Amino acid sequence: MSETREQVLEEIKIQGDLVRKLKAAKEPKEKIDEEVAKLLALKAKLGDEPAQNQKFTLKTPKGTRDYAPQQMMLRQNVLDRIVAVFKKHGGEAIDTPVFELKEVLTGKYGEDSKLIYDLKDQGGEILSLRYDLTVPLARYLAMSKISSIKRYHIAKVYRRDNPAMTRGRYREFYQCDFDIAGSYDPMLPDAECVKIVSEILDTLDIGEYVIKLNHRQLLDGMFEACGVPADKFRSICSAVDKLDKSPWAEVRREMIEEKGLDASTADQIGEYVQLSGGTDLVEKLLADPKLKAVNAAVKGLEGMQLLLKYCGAMGLSNKISFDLSLARGLDYYTGVIYECVLKAEPKILANGATEEQGTVGSVAGGGRYDNLVGMFDPKGKQVPCVGVSIGVERIFSVLEAKASAAGLKPRTNEVEVYVASAHKGLHEKRLSILNDLWNQGVKAEHSYKLNPKLLAQLQHCEEQQIPLAVVFGDSELEKGIVKLREVSSRKEEDIPLAELANEIKKRLRN
Amino acid sequence: MSETREQVLEEIKIQGDLVRKLKAAKEPKEKIDEEVAKLLALKAKLGDEPAQNQKFTLKTPKGTRDYAPQQMMLRQNVLDRIVAVFKKHGGEAIDTPVFELKEVLTGKYGEDSKLIYDLKDQGGEILSLRYDLTVPLARYLAMSKISSIKRYHIAKVYRRDNPAMTRGRYREFYQCDFDIAGSYDPMLPDAECVKIVSEILDTLDIGEYVIKLNHRQLLDGMFEACGVPADKFRSICSAVDKLDKSPWAEVRREMIEEKGLDASTADQIGEYVQLSGGTDLVEKLLADPKLKAVNAAVKGLEGMQLLLKYCGAMGLSNKISFDLSLARGLDYYTGVIYECVLKAEPKILANGATEEQGTVGSVAGGGRYDNLVGMFDPKGKQVPCVGVSIGVERIFSVLEAKASAAGLKPRTNEVEVYVASAHKGLHEKRLSILNDLWNQGVKAEHSYKLNPKLLAQLQHCEEQQIPLAVVFGDSELEKGIVKLREVSSRKEEDIPLAELANEIKKRLRN
């Protein structure tokens, strides 16, 4: 059922009018570009113009980016360190498709559902890009009838959010998830997740951080104690979640004006959500008359007590904070919730003292979700889960800024030997030397030129920080040798061709 | 502009009628499931039912699959080996977004464009999932103004093709691409790509293979010599490309009936495309009166001559075949084209002799595309490129079948030590021992139970092939020791707690 040419021409006319209107109204360039792109896509449908003559904005889609080799080195290094921690805790890797049946994602993300990318209906199934790795995990566990696993999953997820790319907020971004699925005793897996986040942040060495902890049952109990109707728990929870970005006055306004809460109820919530601390705070709240009367609040507080104790046994006490303002936006959490934020570097004051600068944004989050797998199981069988997700884009941003400030320019390839020829007519000999080196596992390259200048070849080695160069001409070949050059010192030594690969490997080992 | 409830109800009614009609007509189950899924998605829009009560087919989208830990081990192993070869040849990694502006992909894939996945227009840019990694590379090079790079890119691509999953044909699948961009002397980079494919197939050890080689200029010249009009070169080329799946008679019919070729022209093509060989064949064709008269054919043949010579210098002569039936479907190739196919295992005949079984499908392909980057550069600046793409899904399939035939069940995690307690009340002590082991880099886990049975813990170690177990009770703790158990031999030894991590590391080294 493809469109007729007339339909496309009509669409082009309408779209062209829209573009002209936007331009006349001096709308923002980005908005105009988007509509121009649609216009060009329509014109392309006609197939009148050969592809060569297409004119369009040369860019990646909004909120996405390419990774250049330099950035890939950094990214791979970060991901490798994270995987090492996941493996240290017994994690097994899985992967799922980048898209899911749309209905798999429906009803899982609360107010954030509007940020899901849908695929076009091209006939067949209705699909959406994954929004996180947690819902696909739950679908996988139900589908594969797995009742316990420690799995990690490192993959990109997709959110049609407002990007803020300099701060590492993208529409396509990596998540590194570790989740413990299975029926275990309270808070033992939950505490290990805190340990994992702490180990990862320590190994990445990106500065001070604090892991905020809270409990959905405590939040619900607190809402109940303050007089929030049960059907508003989730939407009030979403409002509390905004406290990391908005002041209380704004969140209070949302609760009252948009979500219809009494002012007095909102004010009671306001009292609680400013509290944070440790075991002392848990005990204080367990004695709070309003909370004491609500079963969910007591259960949540007892859970927090246990979690804090276990975190203490793993040396985490000075890295965590029980924080009643932590809510997490997603609908599916049922127990403990986590969020790890980097502290800003302390500011040095005029008098030489330092001043704490608050936090610069979340780098990890997660929590317990005991009912999600059951939503997928045909018989509603539950598999309790708890997990954390590391938001590496922000970590990349921080580390990129650090590397660039330090003026670091690490190599982006691993070439060990460059094969250079001293005069023309030697390209086939280069190939046969390279072939021998490659076959023996040596990382080697040459110029791809028939007749490269020797100086240019040696300069390439120095610029690219290649450690060794093989140099030869007819005079060397006659003697069955080549010169092996140490690029940094420019020292050369004659090596019999038959021993070249071994000599290179020996030198690289040292 | 979201739909009203009435509109959705109307859509549900129409969709419901369609489903009933399909069921009445006993249409294939898959088709019905697809329409039922759409119906459920529509119903979900109403938001009447809580998510818990959703009923739907529990599956991954058509043509996609999950990777379980066992499969991830295999996949990671294969990808690591491929990356090692790419790095041996000086490759640098890049990554690009999973989707591109739709217009980036338009006009690049010829008849295959219909297989591109489009995203829904949710306001903003019009996007499509990437179809390969080559067009995104060209877009990246033009956008970043890079005129030479050896880059590799390992990522998933998306094609709405008919899946054949048992043979490794998916709608979401990995490509592992290595491309050499830059202006170099003829066939030197092109020959290295053949070497790379050969090294990868050798290191993966998946059996005999042949790398077929041809040249687009030769194909065009041959079409011209046979009397094909120039505007039909690409579509006739697409027809020739089907020779690996369809017999000549079928391809001939397509050329004549669908593409309007004279029967005599088709028959002349038929003569050429059955030829394959080596340098001898090139020389024979260079002397062919019809081809000799066409400039493009001579250029293509001279290119092949050079390529075969360079391949010879790298010891590849017995792994390649110059094959005039190789055409490659994609529009953008301009020079050499490659395709690597696995040979089927020889069949053993009743008399004990073996019989060659032909090939079982393509595992790598590629070619030269000198005009693609220029399509993206605002000034049309060209960057000549040549590259290969390894199709790892088929390789995974072959290796999975081999592993399963051999009854292999490798471990899917790397846990080195299990921390077991001999009686109840020791869970906090377990945490503190684990904490110490983790902090010292030992891969360790425990039961997440307050009071696990000792036997169950030790059985877990044996089942999971964990090499070591730490076992302790109050009597050990009083003496400041734990028992370190070698799981396979069940031998236990007392180790002072303070020396535990070092002792474990020492044992794991041996």
Tab-separated table of C-alpha atoms in Angstrom, chain A residues 185-188 191 282 301-312, chain B residues 427-428 450:
chain	number	residue	atom	x	y	z
A	185	ASP	CA	16.816	-13.576	52.684
A	186	PRO	CA	16.033	-9.883	53.168
A	187	MET	CA	18.618	-7.293	52.147
A	188	LEU	CA	21.525	-9.692	51.523
A	191	ALA	CA	23.400	-4.793	50.200
A	282	VAL	CA	16.061	5.066	61.143
A	301	LEU	CA	12.285	1.244	58.216
A	302	GLU	CA	13.150	-2.247	59.446
A	303	GLY	CA	14.428	-3.027	55.953
A	304	MET	CA	16.573	0.095	56.002
A	305	GLN	CA	17.942	-0.884	59.409
A	306	LEU	CA	19.051	-4.261	58.085
A	307	LEU	CA	20.469	-2.769	54.886
A	308	LEU	CA	22.513	-0.209	56.815
A	309	LYS	CA	23.861	-2.944	59.091
A	310	TYR	CA	24.970	-5.107	56.139
A	311	CYS	CA	26.474	-2.106	54.380
A	312	GLY	CA	28.420	-1.471	57.582
B	427	HIS	CA	25.934	-14.135	57.693
B	428	GLU	CA	27.529	-10.881	58.832
B	450	LEU	CA	20.789	-16.345	56.672
